[in-house]
Amino acid sequence: MPISFTISATTVSWYAAIISTFLLVIQVLNFLRDRVNVTVEVKPNMRVYGSSDYDDDTDFINIIVRNKGKRTVTIDSVGFVTKKRTEKNGLLLDSFTRGPRELSDGKSTNYLVEQSLINFDEIKYIVAYDQAGREFKGK
């Protein structure tokens, strides 16, 4: 006794629509996960101990640039943008003396600047620039 299956065209079309929608969602999630995702975090009132490059009694601002994405990104420089257009924006010397820094997925790098040199009340945001010219903002 042979077994026979009868599948209607409507059932096949619904099955194809559900599978294609599921695959579309997976592709969109892969696209969003696979892009550059850089965060900039600012930690004031930090001190560096045991280094000949930095004074033990000086407070520093530690700027942490993290790559949370899957794509490698090269940070070229780090600076700040002021609230008033009449005041000048700035770049940190620490970002030039050590050169561009390549951040693969999940990696981070730190930049230090003396806290007495920057007035936080005048700063709109801290910014990191990559070699493609993109800005990554943090406060």
Coordinates of N, CA and C in Angstrom, one line a residue:
M1 N 0.8 -1.2 0.0 CA 0.0 0.0 0.0 C 0.9 1.2 0.0
P2 N 1.0 2.0 -1.1 CA 1.8 3.2 -1.2 C 1.3 4.3 -0.4
I3 N 2.2 5.1 0.1 CA 1.8 6.3 0.9 C 1.9 7.5 0.0
S4 N 0.9 8.3 0.0 CA 1.0 9.5 -0.9 C 0.7 10.7 0.0
F5 N 1.4 11.8 -0.4 CA 1.3 13.1 0.3 C 0.7 14.1 -0.7
T6 N -0.2 14.9 -0.3 CA -0.7 15.9 -1.1 C -0.5 17.3 -0.4
I7 N 0.3 18.1 -1.0 CA 0.6 19.4 -0.5 C 0.0 20.5 -1.4
S8 N -0.7 21.4 -0.9 CA -1.3 22.4 -1.7 C -0.3 23.5 -2.0
A9 N -0.5 24.3 -3.0 CA 0.3 25.4 -3.4 C 0.3 26.5 -2.3
T10 N -0.8 26.6 -1.6 CA -0.9 27.6 -0.5 C 0.0 27.2 0.6
T11 N 0.1 26.0 0.9 CA 1.0 25.5 2.0 C 2.4 25.7 1.7
V12 N 2.8 25.4 0.4 CA 4.2 25.6 0.0 C 4.5 27.1 0.0
S13 N 3.6 28.0 -0.4 CA 3.9 29.4 -0.5 C 4.1 30.0 1.0
W14 N 3.2 29.5 1.9 CA 3.4 29.9 3.3 C 4.7 29.5 3.9
Y15 N 5.0 28.2 3.6 CA 6.3 27.7 4.1 C 7.5 28.5 3.6
A16 N 7.5 28.8 2.3 CA 8.5 29.6 1.7 C 8.6 31.0 2.2
A17 N 7.4 31.6 2.5 CA 7.4 33.0 3.1 C 8.0 33.0 4.5
I18 N 7.6 32.0 5.3 CA 8.1 32.0 6.6 C 9.6 31.7 6.7
I19 N 10.1 30.8 5.9 CA 11.6 30.5 5.8 C 12.3 31.8 5.3
S20 N 11.9 32.4 4.3 CA 12.6 33.6 3.7 C 12.6 34.7 4.7
T21 N 11.5 34.9 5.4 CA 11.4 36.0 6.4 C 12.4 35.7 7.6
F22 N 12.5 34.5 8.0 CA 13.4 34.0 9.0 C 14.9 34.3 8.6
L23 N 15.2 33.9 7.3 CA 16.5 34.1 6.8 C 16.9 35.6 6.6
L24 N 15.9 36.4 6.3 CA 16.1 37.9 6.2 C 16.4 38.5 7.5
V25 N 15.7 38.0 8.6 CA 16.0 38.5 9.9 C 17.4 38.1 10.4
I26 N 17.8 36.9 10.1 CA 19.2 36.5 10.4 C 20.2 37.3 9.6
Q27 N 20.0 37.6 8.4 CA 21.0 38.4 7.6 C 21.1 39.8 8.1
V28 N 19.9 40.4 8.5 CA 19.9 41.8 9.1 C 20.7 41.8 10.4
L29 N 20.5 40.8 11.3 CA 21.2 40.7 12.5 C 22.7 40.5 12.3
N30 N 23.1 39.7 11.3 CA 24.5 39.6 11.0 C 25.1 40.9 10.5
F31 N 24.4 41.6 9.7 CA 24.8 42.9 9.2 C 25.1 43.9 10.4
L32 N 24.1 44.0 11.3 CA 24.2 44.9 12.4 C 25.3 44.5 13.4
R33 N 25.5 43.2 13.5 CA 26.6 42.7 14.4 C 28.0 42.9 13.8
D34 N 28.1 42.9 12.5 CA 29.4 42.9 11.8 C 29.9 44.3 11.5
R35 N 29.3 45.3 12.0 CA 29.8 46.7 11.7 C 30.7 47.2 12.8
V36 N 31.3 48.4 12.5 CA 32.1 49.0 13.5 C 31.2 49.6 14.6
N37 N 31.6 49.3 15.9 CA 30.9 49.8 17.0 C 31.9 50.2 18.1
V38 N 32.2 51.5 18.1 CA 33.3 52.0 19.0 C 32.6 52.9 20.1
T39 N 33.0 52.7 21.3 CA 32.5 53.5 22.4 C 33.7 54.3 23.0
V40 N 33.4 55.5 23.5 CA 34.4 56.3 24.1 C 33.9 56.6 25.6
E41 N 34.7 56.2 26.5 CA 34.4 56.4 27.9 C 35.4 57.3 28.6
V42 N 35.0 58.3 29.4 CA 35.8 59.2 30.1 C 35.8 59.0 31.6
K43 N 37.0 58.8 32.2 CA 37.1 58.6 33.7 C 38.1 59.7 34.2
P44 N 37.5 60.7 34.9 CA 38.4 61.7 35.5 C 39.0 61.3 36.8
N45 N 39.9 62.1 37.4 CA 40.4 61.9 38.7 C 41.2 60.5 38.8
M46 N 42.0 60.2 37.8 CA 42.8 59.0 37.8 C 44.3 59.4 38.1
R47 N 45.0 58.5 38.7 CA 46.4 58.7 39.0 C 47.2 57.5 38.4
V48 N 48.4 57.8 37.9 CA 49.3 56.7 37.4 C 50.4 56.6 38.4
Y49 N 50.6 55.3 38.8 CA 51.7 55.0 39.8 C 52.7 54.1 39.1
G50 N 53.9 54.3 39.5 CA 55.0 53.4 39.0 C 55.4 53.6 37.6
S51 N 55.2 54.8 37.1 CA 55.7 55.1 35.7 C 56.5 56.4 35.7
S52 N 57.6 56.3 35.0 CA 58.5 57.5 34.9 C 57.9 58.5 33.9
D53 N 56.9 58.2 33.1 CA 56.4 59.1 32.2 C 55.3 60.0 32.8
Y54 N 54.7 59.6 33.9 CA 53.7 60.4 34.5 C 54.0 60.6 36.0
D55 N 53.6 61.8 36.5 CA 53.8 62.2 37.9 C 52.8 61.5 38.8
D56 N 53.3 61.0 39.9 CA 52.4 60.3 40.8 C 51.3 61.2 41.5
D57 N 51.6 62.5 41.6 CA 50.8 63.4 42.3 C 49.8 64.2 41.4
T58 N 49.8 63.8 40.2 CA 48.9 64.6 39.2 C 47.7 63.7 38.9
D59 N 46.6 64.4 38.8 CA 45.3 63.8 38.4 C 45.2 63.8 36.9
F60 N 44.8 62.7 36.3 CA 44.6 62.6 34.9 C 43.2 62.2 34.5
I61 N 42.9 62.5 33.3 CA 41.6 62.1 32.7 C 42.0 60.9 31.8
N62 N 41.4 59.7 32.1 CA 41.6 58.5 31.3 C 40.5 58.4 30.3
I63 N 40.8 58.4 29.0 CA 39.9 58.2 28.0 C 40.1 56.8 27.4
I64 N 39.0 56.0 27.5 CA 39.1 54.6 27.0 C 38.3 54.5 25.8
V65 N 38.9 54.0 24.7 CA 38.3 53.8 23.4 C 38.2 52.3 23.2
R66 N 36.9 51.8 23.1 CA 36.7 50.3 23.0 C 36.0 50.0 21.7
N67 N 36.5 48.9 21.1 CA 35.8 48.4 19.9 C 34.9 47.3 20.3
K68 N 33.6 47.5 20.3 CA 32.6 46.5 20.6 C 32.1 45.7 19.4
G69 N 32.6 46.2 18.2 CA 32.1 45.5 17.0 C 33.0 44.4 16.6
K70 N 32.7 43.8 15.4 CA 33.5 42.7 14.9 C 34.6 43.2 13.9
R71 N 34.4 44.4 13.4 CA 35.4 44.9 12.4 C 36.6 45.6 13.1
T72 N 37.8 45.4 12.6 CA 38.9 46.1 13.1 C 38.9 47.6 12.7
V73 N 39.2 48.4 13.7 CA 39.2 49.9 13.4 C 40.5 50.4 13.9
T74 N 41.1 51.4 13.2 CA 42.3 52.1 13.6 C 42.0 53.5 14.1
I75 N 42.3 53.7 15.4 CA 42.0 55.1 16.0 C 43.2 55.9 15.7
D76 N 43.0 57.0 15.0 CA 44.0 57.9 14.6 C 44.4 59.0 15.6
S77 N 43.3 59.6 16.2 CA 43.5 60.7 17.2 C 42.3 60.8 18.1
V78 N 42.5 61.4 19.2 CA 41.5 61.6 20.2 C 41.5 63.1 20.7
G79 N 40.4 63.7 20.8 CA 40.3 65.1 21.2 C 39.0 65.4 21.9
F80 N 38.7 66.7 21.9 CA 37.4 67.2 22.5 C 36.8 68.3 21.7
V81 N 35.5 68.5 21.8 CA 34.8 69.5 21.1 C 34.2 70.4 22.2
T82 N 34.4 71.7 22.1 CA 33.9 72.6 23.1 C 32.4 73.0 22.9
K83 N 31.8 73.5 23.9 CA 30.4 73.9 23.8 C 30.2 75.2 23.0
K84 N 31.1 76.1 23.2 CA 31.1 77.4 22.5 C 31.9 77.4 21.2
R85 N 31.3 78.0 20.2 CA 32.1 78.0 18.9 C 33.3 79.0 19.0
T86 N 33.2 79.9 19.9 CA 34.4 80.9 20.0 C 35.6 80.2 20.6
E87 N 35.4 79.2 21.4 CA 36.6 78.5 22.0 C 37.0 77.4 21.0
K88 N 38.3 77.1 21.1 CA 38.9 76.1 20.2 C 38.7 74.7 20.7
N89 N 38.5 73.8 19.7 CA 38.5 72.4 20.0 C 39.9 71.9 20.2
G90 N 40.1 70.7 20.8 CA 41.5 70.3 21.0 C 41.7 68.8 20.7
L91 N 43.0 68.5 20.5 CA 43.4 67.1 20.3 C 44.4 66.8 21.4
L92 N 44.4 65.5 21.8 CA 45.3 65.1 22.9 C 46.7 64.7 22.4
L93 N 47.7 65.2 23.0 CA 49.1 64.9 22.6 C 49.4 63.4 22.7
D94 N 48.8 62.8 23.7 CA 49.0 61.4 23.9 C 48.5 60.5 22.7
S95 N 47.6 61.0 21.9 CA 47.1 60.3 20.7 C 48.1 60.4 19.6
F96 N 49.0 61.4 19.6 CA 49.9 61.6 18.5 C 51.3 61.0 18.8
T97 N 51.7 61.0 20.1 CA 53.0 60.5 20.5 C 53.1 59.0 20.3
R98 N 52.0 58.3 20.5 CA 52.0 56.8 20.4 C 51.5 56.4 19.1
G99 N 51.1 57.3 18.2 CA 50.7 56.9 16.9 C 49.3 56.3 16.8
P100 N 48.9 55.9 15.6 CA 47.6 55.3 15.4 C 47.5 53.9 16.1
R101 N 46.4 53.6 16.6 CA 46.2 52.3 17.4 C 45.1 51.5 16.7
E102 N 45.5 50.2 16.4 CA 44.6 49.3 15.8 C 43.8 48.5 16.8
L103 N 42.5 48.6 16.7 CA 41.6 47.9 17.7 C 40.9 46.8 17.0
S104 N 41.2 45.5 17.3 CA 40.4 44.4 16.8 C 39.2 44.2 17.6
D105 N 38.3 43.3 17.3 CA 37.1 43.1 18.1 C 37.3 42.8 19.5
G106 N 36.7 43.6 20.4 CA 36.8 43.4 21.8 C 38.0 44.0 22.5
K107 N 38.8 44.8 21.8 CA 40.0 45.4 22.3 C 39.7 46.9 22.7
S108 N 40.6 47.4 23.5 CA 40.4 48.8 23.9 C 41.8 49.4 24.1
T109 N 41.9 50.8 24.1 CA 43.1 51.5 24.3 C 42.8 52.7 25.2
N110 N 43.8 53.2 25.9 CA 43.6 54.3 26.8 C 44.5 55.5 26.4
Y111 N 43.9 56.7 26.6 CA 44.6 58.0 26.4 C 44.6 58.8 27.7
L112 N 45.7 59.4 28.0 CA 45.7 60.2 29.3 C 46.0 61.6 29.0
V113 N 45.4 62.5 29.7 CA 45.7 63.9 29.7 C 45.6 64.5 31.1
E114 N 46.4 65.5 31.4 CA 46.3 66.1 32.7 C 45.0 66.7 32.9
Q115 N 44.4 66.5 34.1 CA 43.1 67.0 34.3 C 43.1 68.5 34.5
S116 N 44.2 69.1 34.9 CA 44.2 70.6 35.1 C 44.2 71.3 33.8
L117 N 44.5 70.6 32.7 CA 44.6 71.3 31.4 C 43.2 71.4 30.7
I118 N 42.2 70.7 31.2 CA 40.9 70.6 30.5 C 39.9 71.0 31.5
N119 N 39.0 72.0 31.1 CA 37.9 72.4 32.0 C 36.6 71.6 31.4
F120 N 36.1 70.7 32.2 CA 35.0 69.8 31.8 C 33.7 70.6 31.5
D121 N 33.6 71.7 32.2 CA 32.4 72.5 32.0 C 32.3 73.1 30.6
E122 N 33.4 73.3 30.0 CA 33.4 73.9 28.6 C 33.4 72.8 27.5
I123 N 33.5 71.5 27.9 CA 33.5 70.5 26.8 C 32.2 69.9 26.5
K124 N 31.9 69.9 25.3 CA 30.6 69.3 24.8 C 30.7 67.8 24.8
Y125 N 31.7 67.2 24.2 CA 32.0 65.8 24.2 C 33.4 65.5 23.8
I126 N 33.8 64.3 24.2 CA 35.1 63.8 23.8 C 34.9 63.0 22.5
V127 N 35.9 63.0 21.6 CA 35.7 62.4 20.3 C 37.0 61.6 19.9
A128 N 36.8 60.5 19.3 CA 37.9 59.7 18.8 C 37.7 59.6 17.3
Y129 N 38.7 59.8 16.5 CA 38.7 59.8 15.0 C 39.4 58.5 14.5
D130 N 38.8 57.8 13.6 CA 39.5 56.7 13.0 C 40.1 57.1 11.7
Q131 N 40.9 56.3 11.0 CA 41.6 56.6 9.8 C 40.7 56.8 8.6
A132 N 39.4 56.3 8.7 CA 38.4 56.5 7.7 C 37.7 57.9 7.8
G133 N 38.0 58.6 8.9 CA 37.4 59.9 9.1 C 36.1 59.9 10.0
R134 N 35.8 58.8 10.5 CA 34.6 58.7 11.3 C 34.8 59.2 12.7
E135 N 33.8 59.8 13.3 CA 33.9 60.3 14.7 C 33.1 59.3 15.6
F136 N 33.7 59.1 16.8 CA 33.0 58.3 17.8 C 33.0 59.2 19.1
K137 N 31.8 59.5 19.5 CA 31.7 60.5 20.6 C 31.4 59.8 21.9
G138 N 31.9 60.5 23.0 CA 31.6 60.0 24.4 C 31.7 61.2 25.3
K139 N 31.2 61.0 26.5 CA 31.2 62.1 27.5 C 31.5 61.5 28.8

